[in-house]
CSV table of C-alpha atoms and ligand atoms in Angstrom, one decimal:
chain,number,residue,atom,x,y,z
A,1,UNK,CA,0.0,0.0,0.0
A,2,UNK,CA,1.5,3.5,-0.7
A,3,UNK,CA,-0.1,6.5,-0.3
A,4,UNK,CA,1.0,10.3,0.1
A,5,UNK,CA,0.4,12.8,2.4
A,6,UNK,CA,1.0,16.6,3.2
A,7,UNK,CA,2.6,15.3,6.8
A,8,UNK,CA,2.8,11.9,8.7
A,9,UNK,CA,3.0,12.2,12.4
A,10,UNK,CA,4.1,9.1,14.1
A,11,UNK,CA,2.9,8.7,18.0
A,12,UNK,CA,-0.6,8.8,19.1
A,13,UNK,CA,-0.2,10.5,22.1
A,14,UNK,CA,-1.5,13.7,23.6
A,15,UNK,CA,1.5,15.6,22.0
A,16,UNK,CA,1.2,13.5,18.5
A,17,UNK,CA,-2.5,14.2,18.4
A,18,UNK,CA,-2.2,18.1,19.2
A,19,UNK,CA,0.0,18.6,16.4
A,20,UNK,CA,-1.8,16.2,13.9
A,21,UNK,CA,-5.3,18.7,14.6
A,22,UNK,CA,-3.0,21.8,14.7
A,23,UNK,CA,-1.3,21.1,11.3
A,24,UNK,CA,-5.2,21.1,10.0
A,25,UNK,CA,-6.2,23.6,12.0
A,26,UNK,CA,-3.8,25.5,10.1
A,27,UNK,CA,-3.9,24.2,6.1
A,28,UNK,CA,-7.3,23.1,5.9
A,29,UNK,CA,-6.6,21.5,2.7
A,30,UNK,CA,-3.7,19.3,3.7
A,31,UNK,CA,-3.7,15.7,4.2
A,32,UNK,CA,-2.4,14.5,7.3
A,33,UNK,CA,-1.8,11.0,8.7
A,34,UNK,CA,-1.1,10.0,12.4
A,35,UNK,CA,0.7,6.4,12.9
A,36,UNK,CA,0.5,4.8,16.2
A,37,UNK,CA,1.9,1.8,16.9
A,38,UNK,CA,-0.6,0.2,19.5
A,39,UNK,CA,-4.1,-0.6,19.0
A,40,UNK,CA,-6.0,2.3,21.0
A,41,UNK,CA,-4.4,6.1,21.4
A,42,UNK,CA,-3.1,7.3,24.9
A,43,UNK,CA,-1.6,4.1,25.8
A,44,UNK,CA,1.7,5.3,27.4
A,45,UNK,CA,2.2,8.4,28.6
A,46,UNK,CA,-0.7,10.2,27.9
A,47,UNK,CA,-3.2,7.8,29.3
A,48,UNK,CA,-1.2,7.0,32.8
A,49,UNK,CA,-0.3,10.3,34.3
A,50,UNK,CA,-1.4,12.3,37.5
A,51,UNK,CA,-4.2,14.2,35.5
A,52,UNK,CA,-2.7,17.9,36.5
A,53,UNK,CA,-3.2,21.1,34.5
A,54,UNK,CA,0.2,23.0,35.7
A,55,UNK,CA,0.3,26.1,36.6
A,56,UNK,CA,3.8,26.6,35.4
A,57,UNK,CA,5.2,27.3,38.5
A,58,UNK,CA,8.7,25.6,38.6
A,59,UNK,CA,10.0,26.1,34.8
A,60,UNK,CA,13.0,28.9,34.2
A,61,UNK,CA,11.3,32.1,32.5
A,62,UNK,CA,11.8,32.4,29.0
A,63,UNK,CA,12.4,28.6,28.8
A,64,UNK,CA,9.6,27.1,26.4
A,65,UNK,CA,8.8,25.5,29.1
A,66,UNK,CA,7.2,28.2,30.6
A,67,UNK,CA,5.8,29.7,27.1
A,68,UNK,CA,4.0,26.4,26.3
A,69,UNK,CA,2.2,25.8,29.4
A,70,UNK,CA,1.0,29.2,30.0
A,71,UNK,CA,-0.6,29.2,26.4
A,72,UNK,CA,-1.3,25.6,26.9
A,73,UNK,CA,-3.8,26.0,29.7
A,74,UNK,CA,-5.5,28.7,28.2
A,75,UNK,CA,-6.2,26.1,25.1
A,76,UNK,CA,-6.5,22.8,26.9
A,77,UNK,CA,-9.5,24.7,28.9
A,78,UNK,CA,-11.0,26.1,25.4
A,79,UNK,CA,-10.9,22.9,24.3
A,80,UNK,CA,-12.4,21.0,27.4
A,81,UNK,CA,-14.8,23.7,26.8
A,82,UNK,CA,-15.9,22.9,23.7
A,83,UNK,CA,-16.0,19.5,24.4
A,84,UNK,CA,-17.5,19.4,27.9
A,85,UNK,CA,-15.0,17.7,29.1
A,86,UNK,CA,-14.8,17.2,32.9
A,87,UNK,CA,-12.0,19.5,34.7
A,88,UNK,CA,-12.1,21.2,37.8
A,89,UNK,CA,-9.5,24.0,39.2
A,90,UNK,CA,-8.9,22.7,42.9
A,91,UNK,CA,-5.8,24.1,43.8
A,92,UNK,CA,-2.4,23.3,45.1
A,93,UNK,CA,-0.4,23.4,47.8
A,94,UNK,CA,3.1,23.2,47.9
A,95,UNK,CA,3.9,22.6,51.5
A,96,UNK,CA,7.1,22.9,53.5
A,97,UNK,CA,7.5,20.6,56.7
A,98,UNK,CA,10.7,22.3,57.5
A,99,UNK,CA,12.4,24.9,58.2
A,100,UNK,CA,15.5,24.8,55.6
A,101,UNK,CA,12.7,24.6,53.2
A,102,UNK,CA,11.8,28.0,54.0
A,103,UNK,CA,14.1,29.3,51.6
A,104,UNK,CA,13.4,27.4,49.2
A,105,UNK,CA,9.5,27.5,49.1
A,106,UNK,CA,10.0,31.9,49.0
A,107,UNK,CA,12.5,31.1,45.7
A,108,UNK,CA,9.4,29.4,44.3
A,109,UNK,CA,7.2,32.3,45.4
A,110,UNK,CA,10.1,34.6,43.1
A,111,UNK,CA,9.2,32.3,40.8
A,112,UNK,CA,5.6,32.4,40.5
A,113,UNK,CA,5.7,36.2,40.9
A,114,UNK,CA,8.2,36.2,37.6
A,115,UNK,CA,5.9,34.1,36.0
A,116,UNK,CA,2.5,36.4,37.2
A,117,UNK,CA,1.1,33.7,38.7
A,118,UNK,CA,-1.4,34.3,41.3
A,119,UNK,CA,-0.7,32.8,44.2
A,120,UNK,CA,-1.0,33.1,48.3
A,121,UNK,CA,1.9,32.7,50.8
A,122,UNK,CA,0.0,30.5,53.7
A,123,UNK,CA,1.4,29.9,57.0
A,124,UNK,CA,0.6,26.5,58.9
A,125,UNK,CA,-2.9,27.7,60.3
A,126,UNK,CA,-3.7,29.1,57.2
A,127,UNK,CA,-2.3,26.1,55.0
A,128,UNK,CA,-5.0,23.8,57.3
A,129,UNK,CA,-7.9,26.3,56.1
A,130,UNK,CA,-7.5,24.6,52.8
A,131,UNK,CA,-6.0,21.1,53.6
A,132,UNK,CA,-6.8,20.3,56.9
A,133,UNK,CA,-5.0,16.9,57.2
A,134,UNK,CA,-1.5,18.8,55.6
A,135,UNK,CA,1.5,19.0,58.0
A,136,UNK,CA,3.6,21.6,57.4
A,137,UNK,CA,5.0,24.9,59.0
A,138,UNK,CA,4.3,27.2,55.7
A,139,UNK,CA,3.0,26.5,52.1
A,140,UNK,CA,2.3,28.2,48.5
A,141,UNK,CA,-1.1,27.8,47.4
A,142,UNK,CA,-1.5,28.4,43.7
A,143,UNK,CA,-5.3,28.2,43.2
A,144,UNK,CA,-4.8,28.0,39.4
A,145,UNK,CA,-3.8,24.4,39.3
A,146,UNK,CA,-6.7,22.2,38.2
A,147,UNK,CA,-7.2,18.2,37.4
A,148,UNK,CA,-8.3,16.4,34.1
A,149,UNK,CA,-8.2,12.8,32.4
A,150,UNK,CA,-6.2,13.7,29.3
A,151,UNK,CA,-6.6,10.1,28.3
A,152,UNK,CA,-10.5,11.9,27.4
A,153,UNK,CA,-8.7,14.7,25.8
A,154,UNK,CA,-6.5,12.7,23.9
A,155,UNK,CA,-9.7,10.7,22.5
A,156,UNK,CA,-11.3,13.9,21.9
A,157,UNK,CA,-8.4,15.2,19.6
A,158,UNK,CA,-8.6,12.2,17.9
A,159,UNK,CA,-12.1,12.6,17.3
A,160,UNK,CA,-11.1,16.5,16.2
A,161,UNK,CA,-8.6,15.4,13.7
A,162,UNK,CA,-10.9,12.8,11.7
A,163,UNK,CA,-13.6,15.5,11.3
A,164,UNK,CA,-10.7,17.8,10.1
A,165,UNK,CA,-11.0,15.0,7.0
A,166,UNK,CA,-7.1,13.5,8.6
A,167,UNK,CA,-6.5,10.0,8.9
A,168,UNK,CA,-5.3,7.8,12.0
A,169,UNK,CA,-3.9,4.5,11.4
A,170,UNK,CA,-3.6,1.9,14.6
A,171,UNK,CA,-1.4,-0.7,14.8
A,172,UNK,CA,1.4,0.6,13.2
A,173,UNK,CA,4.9,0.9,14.1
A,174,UNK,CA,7.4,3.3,12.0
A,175,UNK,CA,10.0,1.0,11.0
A,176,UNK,CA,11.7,2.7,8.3
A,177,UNK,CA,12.0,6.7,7.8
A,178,UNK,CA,13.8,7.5,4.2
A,179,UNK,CA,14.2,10.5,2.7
A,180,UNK,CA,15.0,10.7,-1.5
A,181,UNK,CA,14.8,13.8,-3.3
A,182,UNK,CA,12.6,16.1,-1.4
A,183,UNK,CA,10.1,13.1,-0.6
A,184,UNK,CA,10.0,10.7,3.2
A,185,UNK,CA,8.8,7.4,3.1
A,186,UNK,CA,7.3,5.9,5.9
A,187,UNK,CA,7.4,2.1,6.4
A,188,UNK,CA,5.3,0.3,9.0
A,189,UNK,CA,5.2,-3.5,8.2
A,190,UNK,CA,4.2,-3.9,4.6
A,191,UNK,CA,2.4,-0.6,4.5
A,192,UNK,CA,4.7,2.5,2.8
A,193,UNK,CA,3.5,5.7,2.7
A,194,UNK,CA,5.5,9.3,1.0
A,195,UNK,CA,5.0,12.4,2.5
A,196,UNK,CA,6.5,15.7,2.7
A,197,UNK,CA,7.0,16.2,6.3
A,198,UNK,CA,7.3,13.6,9.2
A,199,UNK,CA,6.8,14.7,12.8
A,200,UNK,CA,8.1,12.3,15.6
A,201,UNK,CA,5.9,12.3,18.5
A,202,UNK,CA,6.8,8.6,19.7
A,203,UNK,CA,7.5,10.1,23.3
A,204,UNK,CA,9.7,6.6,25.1
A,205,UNK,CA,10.6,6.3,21.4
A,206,UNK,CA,11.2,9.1,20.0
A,207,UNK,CA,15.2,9.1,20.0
A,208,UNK,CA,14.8,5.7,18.0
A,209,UNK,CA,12.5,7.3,15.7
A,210,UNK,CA,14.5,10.0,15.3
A,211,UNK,CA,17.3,8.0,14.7
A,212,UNK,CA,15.5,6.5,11.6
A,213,UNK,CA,15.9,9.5,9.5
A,214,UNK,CA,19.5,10.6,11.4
A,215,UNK,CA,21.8,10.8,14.0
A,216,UNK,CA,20.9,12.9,17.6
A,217,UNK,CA,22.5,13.8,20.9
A,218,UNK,CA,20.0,12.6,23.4
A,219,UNK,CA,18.9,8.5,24.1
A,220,UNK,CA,15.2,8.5,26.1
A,221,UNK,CA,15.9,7.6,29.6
A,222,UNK,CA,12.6,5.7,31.1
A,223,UNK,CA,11.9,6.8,34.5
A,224,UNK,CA,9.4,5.1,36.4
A,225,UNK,CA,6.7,6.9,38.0
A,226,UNK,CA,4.4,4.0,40.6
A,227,UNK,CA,1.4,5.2,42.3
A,228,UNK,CA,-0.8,4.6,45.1
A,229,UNK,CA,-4.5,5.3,45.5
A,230,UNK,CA,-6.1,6.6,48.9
A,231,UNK,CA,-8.9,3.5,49.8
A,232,UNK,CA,-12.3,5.7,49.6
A,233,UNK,CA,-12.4,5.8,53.7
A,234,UNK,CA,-8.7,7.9,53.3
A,235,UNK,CA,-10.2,10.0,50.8
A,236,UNK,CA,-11.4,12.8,52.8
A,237,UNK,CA,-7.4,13.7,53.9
A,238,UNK,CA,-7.1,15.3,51.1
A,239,UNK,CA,-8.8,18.0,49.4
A,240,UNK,CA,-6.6,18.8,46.3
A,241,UNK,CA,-3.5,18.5,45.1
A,242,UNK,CA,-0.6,18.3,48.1
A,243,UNK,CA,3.1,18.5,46.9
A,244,UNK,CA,6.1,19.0,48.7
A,245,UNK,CA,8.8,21.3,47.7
A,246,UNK,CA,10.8,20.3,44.9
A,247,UNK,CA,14.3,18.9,46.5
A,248,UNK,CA,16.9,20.8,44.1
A,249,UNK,CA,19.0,17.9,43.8
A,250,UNK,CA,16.6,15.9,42.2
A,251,UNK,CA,15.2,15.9,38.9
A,252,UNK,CA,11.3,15.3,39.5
A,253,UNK,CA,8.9,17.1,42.0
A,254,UNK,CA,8.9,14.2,45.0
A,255,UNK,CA,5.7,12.1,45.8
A,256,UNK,CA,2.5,14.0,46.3
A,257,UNK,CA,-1.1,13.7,46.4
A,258,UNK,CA,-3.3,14.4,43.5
A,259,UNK,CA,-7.3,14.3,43.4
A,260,UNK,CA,-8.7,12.6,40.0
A,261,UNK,CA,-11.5,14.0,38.0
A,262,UNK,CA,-12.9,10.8,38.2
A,263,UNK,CA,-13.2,11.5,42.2
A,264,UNK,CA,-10.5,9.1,43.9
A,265,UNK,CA,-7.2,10.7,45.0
A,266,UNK,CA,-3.3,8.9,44.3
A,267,UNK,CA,-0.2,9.0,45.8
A,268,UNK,CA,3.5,9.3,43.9
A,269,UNK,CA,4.7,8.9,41.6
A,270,UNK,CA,8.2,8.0,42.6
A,271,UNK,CA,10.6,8.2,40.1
A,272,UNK,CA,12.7,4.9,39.3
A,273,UNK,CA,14.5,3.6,36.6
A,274,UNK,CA,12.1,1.4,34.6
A,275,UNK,CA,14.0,-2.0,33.0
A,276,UNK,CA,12.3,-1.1,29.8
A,277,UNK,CA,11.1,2.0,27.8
A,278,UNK,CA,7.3,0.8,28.9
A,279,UNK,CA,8.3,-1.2,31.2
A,280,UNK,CA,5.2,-0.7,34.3
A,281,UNK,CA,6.3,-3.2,37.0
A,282,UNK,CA,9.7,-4.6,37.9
A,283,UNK,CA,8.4,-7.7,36.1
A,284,UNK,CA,8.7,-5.5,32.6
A,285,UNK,CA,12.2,-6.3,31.6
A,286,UNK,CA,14.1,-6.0,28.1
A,287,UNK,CA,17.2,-7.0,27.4
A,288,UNK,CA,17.6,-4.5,24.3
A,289,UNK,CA,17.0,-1.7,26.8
A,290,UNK,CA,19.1,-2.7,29.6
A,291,UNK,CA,22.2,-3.5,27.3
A,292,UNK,CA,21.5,0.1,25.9
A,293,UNK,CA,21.2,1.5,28.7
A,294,UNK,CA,24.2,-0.5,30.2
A,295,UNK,CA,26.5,1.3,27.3
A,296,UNK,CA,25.3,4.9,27.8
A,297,UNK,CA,27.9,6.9,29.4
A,298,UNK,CA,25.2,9.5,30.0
A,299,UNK,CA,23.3,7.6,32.1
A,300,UNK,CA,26.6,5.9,34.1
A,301,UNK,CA,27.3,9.6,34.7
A,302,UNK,CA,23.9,10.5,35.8
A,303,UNK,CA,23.6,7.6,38.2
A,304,UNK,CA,27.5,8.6,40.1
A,305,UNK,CA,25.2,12.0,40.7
A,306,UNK,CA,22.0,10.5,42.3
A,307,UNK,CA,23.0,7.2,43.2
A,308,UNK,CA,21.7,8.3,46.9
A,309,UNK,CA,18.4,9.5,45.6
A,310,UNK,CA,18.1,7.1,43.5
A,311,UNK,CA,18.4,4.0,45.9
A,312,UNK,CA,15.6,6.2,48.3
A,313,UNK,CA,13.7,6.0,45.5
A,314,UNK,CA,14.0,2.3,44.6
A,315,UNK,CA,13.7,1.6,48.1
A,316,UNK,CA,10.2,3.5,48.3
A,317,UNK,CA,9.3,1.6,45.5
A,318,UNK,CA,9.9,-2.0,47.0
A,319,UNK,CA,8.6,-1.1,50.7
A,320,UNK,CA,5.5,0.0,50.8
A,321,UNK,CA,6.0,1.0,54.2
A,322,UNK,CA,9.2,3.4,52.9
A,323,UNK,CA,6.1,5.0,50.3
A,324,UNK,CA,3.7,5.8,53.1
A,325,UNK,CA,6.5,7.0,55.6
A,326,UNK,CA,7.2,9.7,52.8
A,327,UNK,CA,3.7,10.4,52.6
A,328,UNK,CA,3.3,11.0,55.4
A,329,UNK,CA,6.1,13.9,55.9
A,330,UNK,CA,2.6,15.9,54.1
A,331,UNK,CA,-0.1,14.3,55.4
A,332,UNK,CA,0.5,12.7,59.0
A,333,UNK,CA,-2.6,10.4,59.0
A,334,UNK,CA,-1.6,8.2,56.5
A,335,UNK,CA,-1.0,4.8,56.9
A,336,UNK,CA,0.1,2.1,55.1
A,337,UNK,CA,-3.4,0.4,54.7
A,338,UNK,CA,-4.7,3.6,53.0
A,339,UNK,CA,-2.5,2.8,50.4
A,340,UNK,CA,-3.6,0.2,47.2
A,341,UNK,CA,-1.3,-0.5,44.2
A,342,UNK,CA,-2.7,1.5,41.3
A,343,UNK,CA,-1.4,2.1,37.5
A,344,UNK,CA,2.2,3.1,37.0
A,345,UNK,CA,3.7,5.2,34.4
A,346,UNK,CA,6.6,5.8,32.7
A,347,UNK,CA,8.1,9.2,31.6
A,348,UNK,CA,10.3,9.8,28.9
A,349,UNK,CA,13.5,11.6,30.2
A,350,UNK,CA,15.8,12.7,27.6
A,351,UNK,CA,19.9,12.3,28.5
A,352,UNK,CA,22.9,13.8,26.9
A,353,UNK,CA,26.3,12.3,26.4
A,354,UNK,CA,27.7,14.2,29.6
A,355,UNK,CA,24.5,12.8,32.1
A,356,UNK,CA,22.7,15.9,31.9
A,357,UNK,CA,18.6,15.4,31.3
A,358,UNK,CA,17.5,17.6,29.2
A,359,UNK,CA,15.4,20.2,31.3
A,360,UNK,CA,13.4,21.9,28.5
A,361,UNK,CA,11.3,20.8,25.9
A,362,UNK,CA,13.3,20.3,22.6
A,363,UNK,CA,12.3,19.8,19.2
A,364,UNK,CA,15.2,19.7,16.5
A,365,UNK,CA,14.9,18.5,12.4
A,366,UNK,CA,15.0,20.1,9.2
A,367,UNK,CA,12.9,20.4,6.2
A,368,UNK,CA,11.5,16.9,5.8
A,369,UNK,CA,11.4,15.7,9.0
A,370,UNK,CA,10.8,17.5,12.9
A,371,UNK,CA,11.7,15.3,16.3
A,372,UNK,CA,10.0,16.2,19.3
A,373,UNK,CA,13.1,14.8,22.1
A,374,UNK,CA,12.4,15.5,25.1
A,375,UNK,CA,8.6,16.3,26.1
A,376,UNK,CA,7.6,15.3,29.8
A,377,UNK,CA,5.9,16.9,32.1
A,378,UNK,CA,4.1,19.5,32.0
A,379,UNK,CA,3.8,18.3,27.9
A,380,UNK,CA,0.0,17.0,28.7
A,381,UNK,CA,-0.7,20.7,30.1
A,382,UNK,CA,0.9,22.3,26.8
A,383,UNK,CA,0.4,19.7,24.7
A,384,UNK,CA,-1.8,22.1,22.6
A,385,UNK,CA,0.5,24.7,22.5
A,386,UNK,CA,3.2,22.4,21.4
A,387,UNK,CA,0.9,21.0,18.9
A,388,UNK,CA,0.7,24.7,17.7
A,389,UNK,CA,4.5,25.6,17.6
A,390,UNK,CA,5.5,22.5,16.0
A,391,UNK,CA,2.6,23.2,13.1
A,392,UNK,CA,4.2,27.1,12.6
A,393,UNK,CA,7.8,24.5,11.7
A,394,UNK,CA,6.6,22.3,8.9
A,395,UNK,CA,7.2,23.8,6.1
A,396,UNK,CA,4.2,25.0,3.4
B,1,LIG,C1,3.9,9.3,35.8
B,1,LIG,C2,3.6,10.5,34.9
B,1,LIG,C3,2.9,11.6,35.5
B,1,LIG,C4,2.7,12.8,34.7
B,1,LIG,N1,1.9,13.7,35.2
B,1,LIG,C5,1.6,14.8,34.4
B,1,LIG,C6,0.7,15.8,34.8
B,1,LIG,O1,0.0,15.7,35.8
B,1,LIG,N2,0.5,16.9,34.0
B,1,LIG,C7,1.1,17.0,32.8
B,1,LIG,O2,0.9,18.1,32.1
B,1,LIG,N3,2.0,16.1,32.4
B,1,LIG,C8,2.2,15.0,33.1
B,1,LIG,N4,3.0,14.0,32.7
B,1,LIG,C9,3.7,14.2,31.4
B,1,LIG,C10,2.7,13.8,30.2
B,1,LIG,O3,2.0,12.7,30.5
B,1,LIG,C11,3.6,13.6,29.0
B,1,LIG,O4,4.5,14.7,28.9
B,1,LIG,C12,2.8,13.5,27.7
B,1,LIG,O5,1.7,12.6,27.8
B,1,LIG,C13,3.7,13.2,26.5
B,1,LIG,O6,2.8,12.9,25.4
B,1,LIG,P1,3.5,12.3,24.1
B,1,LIG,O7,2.4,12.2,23.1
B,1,LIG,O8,4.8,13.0,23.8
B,1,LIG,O9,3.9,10.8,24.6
B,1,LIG,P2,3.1,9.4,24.7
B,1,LIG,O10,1.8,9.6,25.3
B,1,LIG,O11,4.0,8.5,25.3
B,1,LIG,O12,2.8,9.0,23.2
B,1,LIG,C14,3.8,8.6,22.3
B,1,LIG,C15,3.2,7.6,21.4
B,1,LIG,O13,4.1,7.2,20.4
B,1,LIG,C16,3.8,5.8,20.1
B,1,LIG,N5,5.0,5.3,19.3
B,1,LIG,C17,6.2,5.1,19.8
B,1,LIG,N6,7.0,4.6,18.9
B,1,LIG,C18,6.3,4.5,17.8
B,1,LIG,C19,6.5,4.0,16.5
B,1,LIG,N7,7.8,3.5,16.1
B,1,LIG,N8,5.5,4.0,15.6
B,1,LIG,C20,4.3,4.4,15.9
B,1,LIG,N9,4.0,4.9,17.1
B,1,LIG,C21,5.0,4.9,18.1
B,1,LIG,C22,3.6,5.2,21.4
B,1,LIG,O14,2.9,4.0,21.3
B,1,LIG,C23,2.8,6.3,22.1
B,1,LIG,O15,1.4,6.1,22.0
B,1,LIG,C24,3.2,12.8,33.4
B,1,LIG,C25,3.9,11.7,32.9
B,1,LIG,C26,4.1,10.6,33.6
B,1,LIG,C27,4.8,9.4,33.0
């Protein structure tokens, strides 16, 4: 089968799906094909996160970072909008339990104020006002920060995209990404299709992907994110969304609590590193991705840094007991029979050479073909956004 299209993006994701609308959104005319290699959209990253709409709170200004989730809220809540899709702004609280985190909690406060945030500076009384089970000695509230199930959003995109007159093929893994004289072939299996553009959206893949078409800098580091849900009798101990603050030497935000959409309220994630790109459980191992990972000097680099974290980490995620203890530095009353096993997911974390992740978002390519490298979180928030900027690249 061969057939030719305006643009291919490959990755049915929330990030894949943005663009795939945006580029239709923006050349009505155009034909444009979305590739995803499992058998329903959302299946990794998209469809198993904590369901926050950022704020942007904790992203350098000027970074795109920042850019993208400011204008992506202000989309992603057009868009629910439109669609009626459930979302609800309950407000955070990030919550210091100590004194040396004083500091650190009124450089976020900086932050929020560079960024124009609104926010309120609570003190402990004031923090148990609006989360009466918190501990903690001071906190930020940013009452901005909402909840959704982008999975929906994701589905609703897709739904966007097909009455756009674009095309979205399941079951299809990019195999083969070949450029000849101004034209890209796509090969999944025995089905080949020519465009003019590609766009790599293929999130835990998409240094592989990339790879198809050319060399890059970065490999996709799979981190690990497990999760606990409150039993409904815990529920009530929390109210919205509890985080601690961010510990700067380490990468990711520290467990927290977050309230679903859907009404139940989970714990984590932790951050460990998964044996495979989607690998869920400990159980999920493959022996292409550890032998990768085993010869990436990046990642042998990044481990000498947070080798301490790191074991916490993996220790929280073997012990149950370890989980709720950290829990419980935010909400006291927790124990460890609140807490069921629930869904894990993975993030895509992209590395350098020298064991740096990559902080920012980063897109690279050329003419024929654009990689999105490194899109975690907050991507779901400014997913819309991205979708936008990455639609103002490709080429007319
Ligand atoms: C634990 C966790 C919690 C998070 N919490 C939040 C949050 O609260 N708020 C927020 O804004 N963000 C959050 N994020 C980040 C957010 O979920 C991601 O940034 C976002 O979903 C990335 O979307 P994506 O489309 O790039 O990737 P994905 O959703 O992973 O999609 C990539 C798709 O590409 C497909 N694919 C890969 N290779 C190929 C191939 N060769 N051919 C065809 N298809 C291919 C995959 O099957 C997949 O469906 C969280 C992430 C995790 C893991």
């Amino acid at each position: 089968m061969s057939a030719t299209f305006e643009a291919v993006v490959v990755g049915g994701g929330i990030v894949g799906l943005a663009t795939a609308r945006a580029l239709l959104v923006d050349r009505p005319t155009a034909s444009v094909l979305l590739l995803e290699k499992e058998q329903h959209l959302a299946s990794h990253q998209s469809g198993r996160n904590s369901g926050v709409i950022h704020s942007g709170l904790y992203y350098r200004p000027g970074s795109a970072k920042a850019a993208l989730v400011a204008r992506g809220r202000v989309l992603l809540e057009e868009f629910c909008e439109r669609h009626g899709i459930a979302r609800e702004y309950c407000g955070k609280v990030v919550v210091a339990t100590s004194v040396p985190e004083l500091a650190r909690l009124s450089r976020l406060d900086e932050l929020a104020q560079a960024h124009g945030l609104p926010t309120r500076r609570l003190d402990g009384e004031e923090l148990r006002e609006i989360e009466p089970h918190a501990a903690g000695i001071a906190a930020l509230h940013l009452p901005g920060t909402g909840i959704v199930d982008y999975g929906t959003v994701a589905n609703r995109l897709a739904d966007e995209i097909r009455h756009l007159g674009g095309e979205i093929h399941l079951g299809q893994r990019v195999e083969r990404v070949a450029t000849k004289g101004g034209v890209v072939e796509v090969t999944a299996g025995d089905h080949l299709w020519r465009t003019t553009h590609v766009v790599n959206c293929a999130g835990l893949h998409a240094d592989r992907v990339a790879r198809l078409s050319g060399p890059v800098d970065v490999r996709i580091t799979p981190f690990r994110g497990e999760y606990y849900e409150l039993r409904p009798e815990a529920r009530s101990l929390v109210r919205g969304l509890i985080y601690p603050v961010p510990d700067p030497a380490f990468p990711f935000l520290g467990v927290h609590f977050t309230r679903s959409i859907h009404g139940g309220v989970h714990a984590g994630p932790n951050a460990v590193l998964a044996l495979s790109r989607e690998g869920y459980s400990w159980r999920d191992v493959s022996l292409r991705d550890i032998a990768e990972m085993a010869g990436d000097p990046g990642l042998r680099r990044l481990a000498r840094r947070y080798w301490r974290t790191g074991t916490g980490e993996v220790w929280r995620s073997l012990s149950r007991r370890a989980f709720a203890r950290a829990l419980r530095r935010l909400v006291p009353d927790i124990t460890i029979n609140d807490l069921v096993p629930a869904a894990a997911g993975v993030r895509a974390q992209a590395l350098r050479p020298d064991g740096t992740l990559v902080e920012d978002f980063e897109f690279a390519g050329d003419d024929s073909v654009t990689h999105v490298l490194n899109a975690p979180s907050p991507a779901a928030t400014a997913s819309l956004a991205i979708g936008e900027r990455i639609a103002a690249r490709v080429p007319r």
